[in-house]
PDB file of C-alpha atoms in Angstrom:
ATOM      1  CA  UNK A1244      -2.304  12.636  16.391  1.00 53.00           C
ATOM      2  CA  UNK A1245      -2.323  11.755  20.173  1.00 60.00           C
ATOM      3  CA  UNK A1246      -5.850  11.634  20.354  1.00 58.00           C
ATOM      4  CA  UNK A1247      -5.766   8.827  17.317  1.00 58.00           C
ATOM      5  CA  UNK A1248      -3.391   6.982  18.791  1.00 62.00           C
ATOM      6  CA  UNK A1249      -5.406   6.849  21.890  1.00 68.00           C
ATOM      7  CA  UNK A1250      -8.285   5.973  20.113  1.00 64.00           C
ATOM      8  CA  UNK A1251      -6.769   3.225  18.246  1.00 62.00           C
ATOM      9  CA  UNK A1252      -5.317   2.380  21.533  1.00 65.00           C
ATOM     10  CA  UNK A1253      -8.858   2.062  23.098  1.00 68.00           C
ATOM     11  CA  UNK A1254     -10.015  -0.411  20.373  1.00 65.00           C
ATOM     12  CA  UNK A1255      -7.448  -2.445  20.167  1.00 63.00           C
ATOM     13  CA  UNK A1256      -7.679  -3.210  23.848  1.00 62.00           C
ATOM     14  CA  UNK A1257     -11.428  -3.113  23.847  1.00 68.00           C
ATOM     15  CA  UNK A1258     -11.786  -5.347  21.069  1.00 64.00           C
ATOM     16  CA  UNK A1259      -9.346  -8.103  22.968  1.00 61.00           C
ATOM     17  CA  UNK A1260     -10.839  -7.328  26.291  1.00 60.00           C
ATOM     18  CA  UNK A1261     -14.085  -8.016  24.570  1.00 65.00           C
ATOM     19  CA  UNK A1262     -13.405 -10.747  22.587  1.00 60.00           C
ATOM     20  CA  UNK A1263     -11.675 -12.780  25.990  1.00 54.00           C
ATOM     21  CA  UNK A1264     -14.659 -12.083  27.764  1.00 56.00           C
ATOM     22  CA  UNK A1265     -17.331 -13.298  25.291  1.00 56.00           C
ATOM     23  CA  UNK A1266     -15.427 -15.939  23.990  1.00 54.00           C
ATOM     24  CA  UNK A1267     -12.833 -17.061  26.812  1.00 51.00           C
ATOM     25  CA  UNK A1268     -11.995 -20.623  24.667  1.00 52.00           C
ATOM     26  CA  UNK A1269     -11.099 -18.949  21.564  1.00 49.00           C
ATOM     27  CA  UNK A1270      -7.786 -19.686  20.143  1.00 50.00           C
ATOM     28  CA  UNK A1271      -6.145 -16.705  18.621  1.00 52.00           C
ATOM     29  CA  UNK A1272      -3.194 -19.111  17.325  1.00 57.00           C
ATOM     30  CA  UNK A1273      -0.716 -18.225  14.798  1.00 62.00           C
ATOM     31  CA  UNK A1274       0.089 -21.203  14.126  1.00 68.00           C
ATOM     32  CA  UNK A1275      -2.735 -21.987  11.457  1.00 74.00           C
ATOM     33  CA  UNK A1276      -1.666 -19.521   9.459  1.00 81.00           C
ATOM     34  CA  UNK A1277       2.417 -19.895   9.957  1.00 85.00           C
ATOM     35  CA  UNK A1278       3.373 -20.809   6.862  1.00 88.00           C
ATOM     36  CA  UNK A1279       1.863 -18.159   4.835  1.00 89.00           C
ATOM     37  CA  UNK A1280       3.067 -15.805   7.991  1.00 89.00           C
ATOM     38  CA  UNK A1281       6.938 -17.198   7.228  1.00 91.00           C
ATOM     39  CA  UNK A1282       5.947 -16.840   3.217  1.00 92.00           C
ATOM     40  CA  UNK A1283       5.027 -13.407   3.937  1.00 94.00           C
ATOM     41  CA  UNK A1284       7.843 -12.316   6.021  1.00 93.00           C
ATOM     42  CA  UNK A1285      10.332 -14.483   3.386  1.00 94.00           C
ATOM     43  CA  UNK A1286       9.160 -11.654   0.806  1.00 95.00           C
ATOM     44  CA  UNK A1287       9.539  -9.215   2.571  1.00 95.00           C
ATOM     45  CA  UNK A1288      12.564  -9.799   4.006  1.00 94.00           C
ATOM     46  CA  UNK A1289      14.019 -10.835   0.604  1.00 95.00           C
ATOM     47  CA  UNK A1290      12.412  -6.845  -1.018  1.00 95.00           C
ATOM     48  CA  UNK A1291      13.878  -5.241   1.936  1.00 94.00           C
ATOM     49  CA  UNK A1292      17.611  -6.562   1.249  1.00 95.00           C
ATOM     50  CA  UNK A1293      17.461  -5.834  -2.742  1.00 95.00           C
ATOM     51  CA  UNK A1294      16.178  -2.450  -1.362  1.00 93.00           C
ATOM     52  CA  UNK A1295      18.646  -1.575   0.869  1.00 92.00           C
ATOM     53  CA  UNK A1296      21.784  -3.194  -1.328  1.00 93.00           C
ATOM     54  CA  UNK A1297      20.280  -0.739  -4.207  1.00 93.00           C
ATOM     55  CA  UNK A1298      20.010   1.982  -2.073  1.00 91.00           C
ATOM     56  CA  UNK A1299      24.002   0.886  -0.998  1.00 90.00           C
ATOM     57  CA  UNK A1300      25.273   0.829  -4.119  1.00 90.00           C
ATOM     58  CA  UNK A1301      23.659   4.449  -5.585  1.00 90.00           C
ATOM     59  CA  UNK A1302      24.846   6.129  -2.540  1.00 90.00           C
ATOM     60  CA  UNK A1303      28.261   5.116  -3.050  1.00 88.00           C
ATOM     61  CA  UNK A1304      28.537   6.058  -6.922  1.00 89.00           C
ATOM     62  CA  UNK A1305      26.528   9.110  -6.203  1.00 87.00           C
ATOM     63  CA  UNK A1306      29.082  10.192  -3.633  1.00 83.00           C
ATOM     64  CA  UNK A1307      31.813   9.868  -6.204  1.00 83.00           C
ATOM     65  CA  UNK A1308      30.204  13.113  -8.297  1.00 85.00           C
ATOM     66  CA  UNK A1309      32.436  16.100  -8.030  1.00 84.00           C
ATOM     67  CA  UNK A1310      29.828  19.484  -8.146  1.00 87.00           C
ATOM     68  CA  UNK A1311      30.430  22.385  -7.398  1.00 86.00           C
ATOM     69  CA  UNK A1312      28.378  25.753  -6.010  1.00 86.00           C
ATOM     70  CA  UNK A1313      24.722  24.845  -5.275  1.00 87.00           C
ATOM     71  CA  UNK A1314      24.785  21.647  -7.092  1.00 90.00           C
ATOM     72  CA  UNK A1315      27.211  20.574  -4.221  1.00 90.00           C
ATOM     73  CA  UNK A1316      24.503  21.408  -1.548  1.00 91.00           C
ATOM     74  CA  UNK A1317      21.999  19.847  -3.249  1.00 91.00           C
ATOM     75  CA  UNK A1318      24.291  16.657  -4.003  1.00 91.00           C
ATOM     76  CA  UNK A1319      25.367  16.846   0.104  1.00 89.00           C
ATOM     77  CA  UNK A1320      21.063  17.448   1.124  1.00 90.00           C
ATOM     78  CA  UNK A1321      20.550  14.257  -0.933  1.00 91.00           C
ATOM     79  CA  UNK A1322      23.335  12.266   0.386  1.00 90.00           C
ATOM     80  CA  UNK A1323      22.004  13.289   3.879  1.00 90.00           C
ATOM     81  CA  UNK A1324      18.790  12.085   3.601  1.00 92.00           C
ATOM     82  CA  UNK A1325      19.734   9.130   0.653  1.00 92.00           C
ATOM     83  CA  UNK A1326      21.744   8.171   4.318  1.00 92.00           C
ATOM     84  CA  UNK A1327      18.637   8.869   6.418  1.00 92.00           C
ATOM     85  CA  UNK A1328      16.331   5.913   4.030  1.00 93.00           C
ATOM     86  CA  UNK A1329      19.011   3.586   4.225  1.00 93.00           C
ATOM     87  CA  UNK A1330      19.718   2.943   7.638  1.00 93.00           C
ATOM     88  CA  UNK A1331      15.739   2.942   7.966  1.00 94.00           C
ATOM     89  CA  UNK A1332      15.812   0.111   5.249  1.00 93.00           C
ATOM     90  CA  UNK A1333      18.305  -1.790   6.794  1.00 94.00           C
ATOM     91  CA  UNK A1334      17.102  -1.787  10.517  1.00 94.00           C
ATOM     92  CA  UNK A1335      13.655  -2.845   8.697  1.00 95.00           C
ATOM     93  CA  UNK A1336      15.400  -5.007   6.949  1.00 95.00           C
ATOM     94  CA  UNK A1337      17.610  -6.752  10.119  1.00 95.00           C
ATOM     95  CA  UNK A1338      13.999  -6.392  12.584  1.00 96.00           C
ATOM     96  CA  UNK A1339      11.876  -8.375   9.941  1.00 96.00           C
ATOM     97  CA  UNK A1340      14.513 -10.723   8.990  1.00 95.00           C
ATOM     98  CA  UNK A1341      14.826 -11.270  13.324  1.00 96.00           C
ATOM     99  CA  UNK A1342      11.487 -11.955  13.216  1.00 95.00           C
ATOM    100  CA  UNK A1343      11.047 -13.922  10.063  1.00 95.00           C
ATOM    101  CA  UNK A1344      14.261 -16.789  12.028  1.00 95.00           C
ATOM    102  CA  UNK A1345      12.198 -16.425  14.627  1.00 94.00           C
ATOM    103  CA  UNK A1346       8.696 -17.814  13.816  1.00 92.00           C
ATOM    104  CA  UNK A1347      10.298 -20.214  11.246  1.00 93.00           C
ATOM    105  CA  UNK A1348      12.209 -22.362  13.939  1.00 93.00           C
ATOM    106  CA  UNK A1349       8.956 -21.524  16.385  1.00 90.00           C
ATOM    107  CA  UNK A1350       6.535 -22.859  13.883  1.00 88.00           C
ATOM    108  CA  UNK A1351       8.569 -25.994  12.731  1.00 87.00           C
ATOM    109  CA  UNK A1352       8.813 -24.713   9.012  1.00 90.00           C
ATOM    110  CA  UNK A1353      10.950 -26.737   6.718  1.00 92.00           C
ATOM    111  CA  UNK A1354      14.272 -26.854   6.690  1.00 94.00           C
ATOM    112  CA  UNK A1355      14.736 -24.709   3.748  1.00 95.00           C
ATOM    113  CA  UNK A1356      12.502 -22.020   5.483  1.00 93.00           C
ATOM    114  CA  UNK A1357      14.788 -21.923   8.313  1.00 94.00           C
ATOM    115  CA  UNK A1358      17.971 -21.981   6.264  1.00 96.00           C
ATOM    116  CA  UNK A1359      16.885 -19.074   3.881  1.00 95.00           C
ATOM    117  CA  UNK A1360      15.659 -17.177   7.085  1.00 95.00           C
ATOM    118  CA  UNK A1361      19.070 -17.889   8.980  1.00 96.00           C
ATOM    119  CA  UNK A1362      21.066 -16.601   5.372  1.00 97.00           C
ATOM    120  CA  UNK A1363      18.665 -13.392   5.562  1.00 96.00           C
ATOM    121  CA  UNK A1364      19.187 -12.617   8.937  1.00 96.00           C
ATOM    122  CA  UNK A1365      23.407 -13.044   8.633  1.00 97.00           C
ATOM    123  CA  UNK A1366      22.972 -10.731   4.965  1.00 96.00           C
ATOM    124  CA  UNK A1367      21.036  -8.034   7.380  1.00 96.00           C
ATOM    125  CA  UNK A1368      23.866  -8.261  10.061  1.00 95.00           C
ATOM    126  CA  UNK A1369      26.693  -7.714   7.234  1.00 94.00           C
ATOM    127  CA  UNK A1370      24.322  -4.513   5.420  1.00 93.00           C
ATOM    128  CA  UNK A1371      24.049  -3.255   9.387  1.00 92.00           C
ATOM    129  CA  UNK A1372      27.925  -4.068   9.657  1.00 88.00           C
ATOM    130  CA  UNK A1373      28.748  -1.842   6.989  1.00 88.00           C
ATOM    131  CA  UNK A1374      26.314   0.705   7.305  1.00 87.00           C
ATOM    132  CA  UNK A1375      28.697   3.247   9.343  1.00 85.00           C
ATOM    133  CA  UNK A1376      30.959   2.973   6.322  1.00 85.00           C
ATOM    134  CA  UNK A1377      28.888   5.341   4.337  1.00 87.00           C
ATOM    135  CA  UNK A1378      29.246   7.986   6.851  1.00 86.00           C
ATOM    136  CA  UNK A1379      33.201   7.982   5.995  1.00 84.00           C
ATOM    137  CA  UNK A1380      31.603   8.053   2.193  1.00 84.00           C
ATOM    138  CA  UNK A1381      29.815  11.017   3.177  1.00 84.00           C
ATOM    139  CA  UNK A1382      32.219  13.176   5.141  1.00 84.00           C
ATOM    140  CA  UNK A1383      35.870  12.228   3.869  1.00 83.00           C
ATOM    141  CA  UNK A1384      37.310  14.983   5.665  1.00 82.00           C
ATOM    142  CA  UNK A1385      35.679  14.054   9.001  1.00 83.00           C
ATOM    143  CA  UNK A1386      37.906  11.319  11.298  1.00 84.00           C
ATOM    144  CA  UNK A1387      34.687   8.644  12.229  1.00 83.00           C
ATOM    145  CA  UNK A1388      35.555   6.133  15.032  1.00 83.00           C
ATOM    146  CA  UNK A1389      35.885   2.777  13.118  1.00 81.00           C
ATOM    147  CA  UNK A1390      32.947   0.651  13.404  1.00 76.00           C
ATOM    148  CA  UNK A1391      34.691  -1.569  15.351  1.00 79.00           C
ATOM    149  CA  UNK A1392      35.458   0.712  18.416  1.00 84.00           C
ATOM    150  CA  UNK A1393      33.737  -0.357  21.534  1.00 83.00           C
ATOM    151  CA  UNK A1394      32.811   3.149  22.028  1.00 86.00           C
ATOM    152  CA  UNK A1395      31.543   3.826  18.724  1.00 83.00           C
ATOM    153  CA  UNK A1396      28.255   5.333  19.690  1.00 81.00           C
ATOM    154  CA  UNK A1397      29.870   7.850  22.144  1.00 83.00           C
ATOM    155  CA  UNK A1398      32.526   8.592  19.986  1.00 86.00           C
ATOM    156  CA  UNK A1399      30.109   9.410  17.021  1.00 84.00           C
ATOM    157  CA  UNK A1400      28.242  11.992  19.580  1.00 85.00           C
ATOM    158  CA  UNK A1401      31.181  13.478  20.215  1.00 86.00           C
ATOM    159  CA  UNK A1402      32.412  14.508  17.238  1.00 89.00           C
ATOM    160  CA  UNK A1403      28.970  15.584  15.753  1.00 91.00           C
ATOM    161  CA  UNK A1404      28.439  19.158  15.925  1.00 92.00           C
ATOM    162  CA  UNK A1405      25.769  20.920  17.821  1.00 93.00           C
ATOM    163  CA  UNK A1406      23.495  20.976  15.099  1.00 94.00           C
ATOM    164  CA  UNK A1407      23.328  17.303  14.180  1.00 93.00           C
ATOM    165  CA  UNK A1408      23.480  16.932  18.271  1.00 93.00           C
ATOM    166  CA  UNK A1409      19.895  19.048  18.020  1.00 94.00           C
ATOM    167  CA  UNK A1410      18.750  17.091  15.529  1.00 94.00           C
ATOM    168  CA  UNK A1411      19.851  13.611  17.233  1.00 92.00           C
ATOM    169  CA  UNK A1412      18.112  14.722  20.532  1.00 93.00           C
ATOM    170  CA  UNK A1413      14.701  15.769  19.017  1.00 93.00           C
ATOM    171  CA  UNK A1414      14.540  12.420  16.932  1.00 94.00           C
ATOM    172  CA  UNK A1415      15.575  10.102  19.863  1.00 93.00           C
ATOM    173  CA  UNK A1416      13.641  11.812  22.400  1.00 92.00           C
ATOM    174  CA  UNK A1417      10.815  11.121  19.964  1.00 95.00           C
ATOM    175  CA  UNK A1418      11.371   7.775  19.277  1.00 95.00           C
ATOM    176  CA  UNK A1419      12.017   6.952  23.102  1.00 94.00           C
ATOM    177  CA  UNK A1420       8.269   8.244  24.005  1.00 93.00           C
ATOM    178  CA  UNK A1421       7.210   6.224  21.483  1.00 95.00           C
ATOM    179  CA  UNK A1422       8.674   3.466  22.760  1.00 94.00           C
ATOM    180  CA  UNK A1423       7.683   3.543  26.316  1.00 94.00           C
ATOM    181  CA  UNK A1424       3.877   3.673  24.835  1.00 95.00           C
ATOM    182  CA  UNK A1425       4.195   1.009  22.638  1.00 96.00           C
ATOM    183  CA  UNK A1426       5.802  -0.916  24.842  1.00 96.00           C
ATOM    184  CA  UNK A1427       3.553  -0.299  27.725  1.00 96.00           C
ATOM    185  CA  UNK A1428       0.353  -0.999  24.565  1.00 96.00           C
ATOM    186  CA  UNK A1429       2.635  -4.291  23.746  1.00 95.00           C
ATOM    187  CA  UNK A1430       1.904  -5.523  27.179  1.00 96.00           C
ATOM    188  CA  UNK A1431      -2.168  -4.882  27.328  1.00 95.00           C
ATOM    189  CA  UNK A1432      -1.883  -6.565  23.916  1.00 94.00           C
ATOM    190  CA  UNK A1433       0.169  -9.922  25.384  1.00 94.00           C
ATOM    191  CA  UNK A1434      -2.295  -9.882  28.415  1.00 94.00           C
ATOM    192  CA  UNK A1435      -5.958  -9.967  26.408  1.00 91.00           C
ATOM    193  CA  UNK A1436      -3.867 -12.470  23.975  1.00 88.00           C
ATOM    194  CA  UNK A1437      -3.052 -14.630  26.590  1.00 90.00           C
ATOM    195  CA  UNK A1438      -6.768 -14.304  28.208  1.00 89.00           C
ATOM    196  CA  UNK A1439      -8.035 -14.911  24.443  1.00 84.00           C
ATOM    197  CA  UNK A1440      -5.809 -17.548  23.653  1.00 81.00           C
ATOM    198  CA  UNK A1441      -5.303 -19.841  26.909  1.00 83.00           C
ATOM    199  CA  UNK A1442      -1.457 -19.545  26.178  1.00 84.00           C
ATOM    200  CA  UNK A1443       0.574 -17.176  28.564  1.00 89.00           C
ATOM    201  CA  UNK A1444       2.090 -14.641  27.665  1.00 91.00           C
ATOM    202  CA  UNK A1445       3.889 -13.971  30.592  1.00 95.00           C
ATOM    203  CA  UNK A1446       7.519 -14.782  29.962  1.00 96.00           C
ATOM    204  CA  UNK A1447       7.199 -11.959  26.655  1.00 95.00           C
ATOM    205  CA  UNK A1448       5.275  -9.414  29.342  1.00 97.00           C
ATOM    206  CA  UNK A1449       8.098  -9.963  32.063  1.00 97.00           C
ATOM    207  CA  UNK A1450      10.757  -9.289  29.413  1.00 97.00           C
ATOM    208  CA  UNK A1451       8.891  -5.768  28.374  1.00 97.00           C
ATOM    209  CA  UNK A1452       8.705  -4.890  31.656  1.00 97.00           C
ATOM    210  CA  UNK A1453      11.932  -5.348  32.365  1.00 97.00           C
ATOM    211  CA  UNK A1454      13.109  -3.104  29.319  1.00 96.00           C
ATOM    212  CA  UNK A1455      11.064  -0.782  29.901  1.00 96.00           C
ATOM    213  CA  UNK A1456      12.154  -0.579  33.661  1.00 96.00           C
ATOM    214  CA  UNK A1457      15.432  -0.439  32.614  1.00 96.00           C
ATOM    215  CA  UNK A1458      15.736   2.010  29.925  1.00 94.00           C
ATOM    216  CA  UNK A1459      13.464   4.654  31.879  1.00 94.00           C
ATOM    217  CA  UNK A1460      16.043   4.283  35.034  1.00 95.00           C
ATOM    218  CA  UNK A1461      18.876   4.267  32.330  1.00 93.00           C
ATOM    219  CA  UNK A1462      17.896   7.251  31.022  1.00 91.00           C
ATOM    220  CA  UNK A1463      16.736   9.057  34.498  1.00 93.00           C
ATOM    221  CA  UNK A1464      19.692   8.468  36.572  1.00 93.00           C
ATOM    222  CA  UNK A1465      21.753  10.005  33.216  1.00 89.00           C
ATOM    223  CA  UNK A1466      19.851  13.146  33.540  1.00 88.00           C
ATOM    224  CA  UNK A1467      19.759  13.228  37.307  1.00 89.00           C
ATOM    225  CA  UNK A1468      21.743  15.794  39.294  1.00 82.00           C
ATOM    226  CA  UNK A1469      23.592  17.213  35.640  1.00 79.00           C
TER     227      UNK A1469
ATOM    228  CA  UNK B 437      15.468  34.376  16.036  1.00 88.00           C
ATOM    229  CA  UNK B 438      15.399  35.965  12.602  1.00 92.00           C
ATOM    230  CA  UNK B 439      18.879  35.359  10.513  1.00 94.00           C
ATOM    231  CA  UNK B 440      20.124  37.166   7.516  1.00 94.00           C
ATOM    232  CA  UNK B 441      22.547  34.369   6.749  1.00 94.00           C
ATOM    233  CA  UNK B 442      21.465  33.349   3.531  1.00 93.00           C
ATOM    234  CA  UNK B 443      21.806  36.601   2.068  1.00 94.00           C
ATOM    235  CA  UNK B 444      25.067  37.331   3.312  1.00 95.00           C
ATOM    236  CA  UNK B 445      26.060  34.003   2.046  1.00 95.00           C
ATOM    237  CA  UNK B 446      25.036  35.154  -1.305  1.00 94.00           C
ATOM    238  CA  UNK B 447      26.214  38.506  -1.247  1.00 94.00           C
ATOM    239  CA  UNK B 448      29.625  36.608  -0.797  1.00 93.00           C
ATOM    240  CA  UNK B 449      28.655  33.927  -3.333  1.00 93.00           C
ATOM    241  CA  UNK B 450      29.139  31.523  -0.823  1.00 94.00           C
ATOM    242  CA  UNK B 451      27.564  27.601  -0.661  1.00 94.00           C
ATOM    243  CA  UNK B 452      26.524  26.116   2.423  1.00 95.00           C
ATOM    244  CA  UNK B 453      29.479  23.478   1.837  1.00 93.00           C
ATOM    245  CA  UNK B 454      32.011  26.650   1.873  1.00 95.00           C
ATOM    246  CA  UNK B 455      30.790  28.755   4.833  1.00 96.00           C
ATOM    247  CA  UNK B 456      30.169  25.025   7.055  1.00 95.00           C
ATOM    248  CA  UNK B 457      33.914  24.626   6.307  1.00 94.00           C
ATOM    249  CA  UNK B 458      34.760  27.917   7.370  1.00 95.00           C
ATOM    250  CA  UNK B 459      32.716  28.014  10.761  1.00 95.00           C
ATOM    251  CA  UNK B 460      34.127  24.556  11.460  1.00 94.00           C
ATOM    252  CA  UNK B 461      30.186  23.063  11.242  1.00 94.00           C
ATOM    253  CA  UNK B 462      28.580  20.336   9.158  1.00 93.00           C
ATOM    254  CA  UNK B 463      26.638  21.856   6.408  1.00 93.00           C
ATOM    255  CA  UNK B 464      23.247  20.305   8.210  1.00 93.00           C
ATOM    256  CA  UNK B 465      24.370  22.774  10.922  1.00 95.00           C
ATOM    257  CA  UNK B 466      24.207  25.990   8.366  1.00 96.00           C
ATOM    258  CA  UNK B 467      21.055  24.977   7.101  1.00 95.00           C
ATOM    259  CA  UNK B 468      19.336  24.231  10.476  1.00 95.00           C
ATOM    260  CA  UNK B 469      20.048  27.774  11.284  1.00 96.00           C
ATOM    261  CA  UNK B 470      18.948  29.068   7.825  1.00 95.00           C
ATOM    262  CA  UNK B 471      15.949  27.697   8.249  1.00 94.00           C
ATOM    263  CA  UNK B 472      15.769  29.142  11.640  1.00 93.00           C
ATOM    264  CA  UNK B 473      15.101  25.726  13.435  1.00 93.00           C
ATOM    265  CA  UNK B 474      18.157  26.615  15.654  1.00 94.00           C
ATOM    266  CA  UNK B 475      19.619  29.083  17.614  1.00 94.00           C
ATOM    267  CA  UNK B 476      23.889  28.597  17.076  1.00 95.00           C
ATOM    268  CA  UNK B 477      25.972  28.867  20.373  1.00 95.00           C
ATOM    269  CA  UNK B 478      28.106  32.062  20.682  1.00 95.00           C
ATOM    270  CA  UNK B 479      30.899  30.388  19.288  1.00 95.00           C
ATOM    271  CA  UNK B 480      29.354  29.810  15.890  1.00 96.00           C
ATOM    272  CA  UNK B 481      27.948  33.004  16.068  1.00 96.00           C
ATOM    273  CA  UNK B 482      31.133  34.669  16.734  1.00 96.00           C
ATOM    274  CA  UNK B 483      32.459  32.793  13.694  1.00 96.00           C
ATOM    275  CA  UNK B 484      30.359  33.291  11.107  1.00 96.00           C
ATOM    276  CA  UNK B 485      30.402  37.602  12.684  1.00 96.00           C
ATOM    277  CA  UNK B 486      34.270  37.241  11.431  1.00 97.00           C
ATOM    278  CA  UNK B 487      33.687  35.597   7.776  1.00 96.00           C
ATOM    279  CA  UNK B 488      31.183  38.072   7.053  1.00 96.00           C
ATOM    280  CA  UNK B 489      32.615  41.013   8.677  1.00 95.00           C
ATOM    281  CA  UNK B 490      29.785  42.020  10.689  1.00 95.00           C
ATOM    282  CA  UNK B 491      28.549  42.511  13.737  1.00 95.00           C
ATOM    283  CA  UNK B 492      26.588  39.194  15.989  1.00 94.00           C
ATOM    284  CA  UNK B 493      23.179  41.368  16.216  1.00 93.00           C
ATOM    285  CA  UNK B 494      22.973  42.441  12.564  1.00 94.00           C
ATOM    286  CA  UNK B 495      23.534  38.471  11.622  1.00 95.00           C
ATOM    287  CA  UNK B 496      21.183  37.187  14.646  1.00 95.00           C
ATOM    288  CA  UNK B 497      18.075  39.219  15.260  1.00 93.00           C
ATOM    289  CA  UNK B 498      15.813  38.479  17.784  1.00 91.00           C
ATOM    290  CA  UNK B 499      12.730  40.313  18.393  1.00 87.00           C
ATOM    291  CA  UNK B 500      11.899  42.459  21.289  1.00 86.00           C
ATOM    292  CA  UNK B 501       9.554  39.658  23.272  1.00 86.00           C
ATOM    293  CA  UNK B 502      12.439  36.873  22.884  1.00 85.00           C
ATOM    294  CA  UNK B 503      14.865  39.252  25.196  1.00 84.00           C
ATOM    295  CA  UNK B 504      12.117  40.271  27.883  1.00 85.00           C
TER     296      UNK B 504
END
């Protein structure tokens, strides 16, 4: 798997690298294509929230079902990962719909582009709003913090258990490798556009850095001396 | 870590639901350890000793080469 990724990696970046060497004047512009970009995203935005609302609503009546014996483990296993697909639906769901406002007002679409992609993006704030909700739905006998509570995210570690604190630490751990590749791939990727292209990149490549030099002193100086 | 949870559980006729309640765990928590993806602290352990009656080692076995 790592050797793909490095691989894919390699010609992503050589084909860019090539391409703003042989053809220095090309313009790799989005822009020609934005409206069927925004049409695309307007889709998909608009599948993902029917998706996840679906996905809302069976939870909830499923978690009404009173079983018994194994049927209640098998009822709880598909609650857990029923859970698990919909807060990946609805952070899909909120990401494209934060990217769908975005190029809309960026590529002067018209006004009704913009509105529906400013009405998606506050719909995916509300699902992501009342996501944590279905955790109470899930464990009624467990005392969540309220969704509201500044501290939410700390107070949700703490009263996991030491199992779903495993769990938590192998997926994030994960995921936060990822993201210091991608991220680091997101810059080579902004610097052969912007080579390719004639328009900098550099504002987007400061940002990354920034994140990324942030979250990997974040996460250092939480480790350090424990 | 070899367990012999599962059967104890059903030599009790217990669920995962029932024996997560009584070791104070999530249910994920029993199943994890079922499926011997994780070792429980000796707190769990000691627990779920008591609700079966039996002793840590004969619930929790580890082979020879994971105590060297």
């Amino acid at each position: 798997m790592k050797l793909i990724a490095q691989a894919l990696m390699g010609a992503i970046v050589g084909f860019f690298a090539t391409l703003a060497i042989l053809k220095g004047d090309i313009a790799l512009s989005l822009a020609r294509f934005s409206f069927e970009l925004n049409l695309f995203l307007l889709v998909a935005g608009a599948l993902l929230i029917i998706g996840s609302t679906i996905y809302y609503f069976q939870f909830k009546q499923a978690a009404q079902k009173e079983v018994s014996g194994e049927e209640e483990d098998a009822l709880d296993d598909w609650k857990y990962n029923r859970f698990s697909d919909i807060s990946m639906a609805i952070h899909a769901t909120l990401i494209t719909n934060l990217l769908f406002t975005c190029t809309s007002t960026l590529t002067e679409q018209p006004l009704w582009m913009i509105s529906i992609s400013g009405l998606f993006l506050v719909i995916s704030l509300v699902l992501s709003f009342i996501k944590p909700t279905l955790i109470r739905i899930m464990y009624p006998e467990r005392s969540f913090p309220s969704p509201n509570d500044k501290d939410y995210s700390k107070k949700l570690m703490e009263i996991s258990d030491e199992g779903e604190r495993h769990v938590m630490l192998q997926g994030l751990y994960k995921s936060f490798n990822s993201v210091n590749s991608l991220l680091m791939l997101g810059i080579l990727l902004l610097l052969f556009y912007s080579l390719a292209s004639g328009a900098s990149q550099l504002f987007g490549i400061t940002v990354i850095a920034v994140i990324l030099l942030f979250t990997n002193i974040q996460y250092i100086l939480s480790v350090k001396g424990k | 870590m070899k367990t012999r949870l599962k059967e104890l559980r059903a030599r009790e006729g217990m669920n995962q639901t029932e024996l997560a309640k009584r070791a104070k765990v999530s249910r994920q928590t029993v199943s994890l350890i079922e499926r011997e993806e994780f070792v429980p602290s000796l707190l769990i352990a000691v627990r779920m000793a008591r609700i079966f009656n039996e002793p840590i080692e004969s619930i929790f076995i580890f082979e020879e080469e994971e105590l060297k």
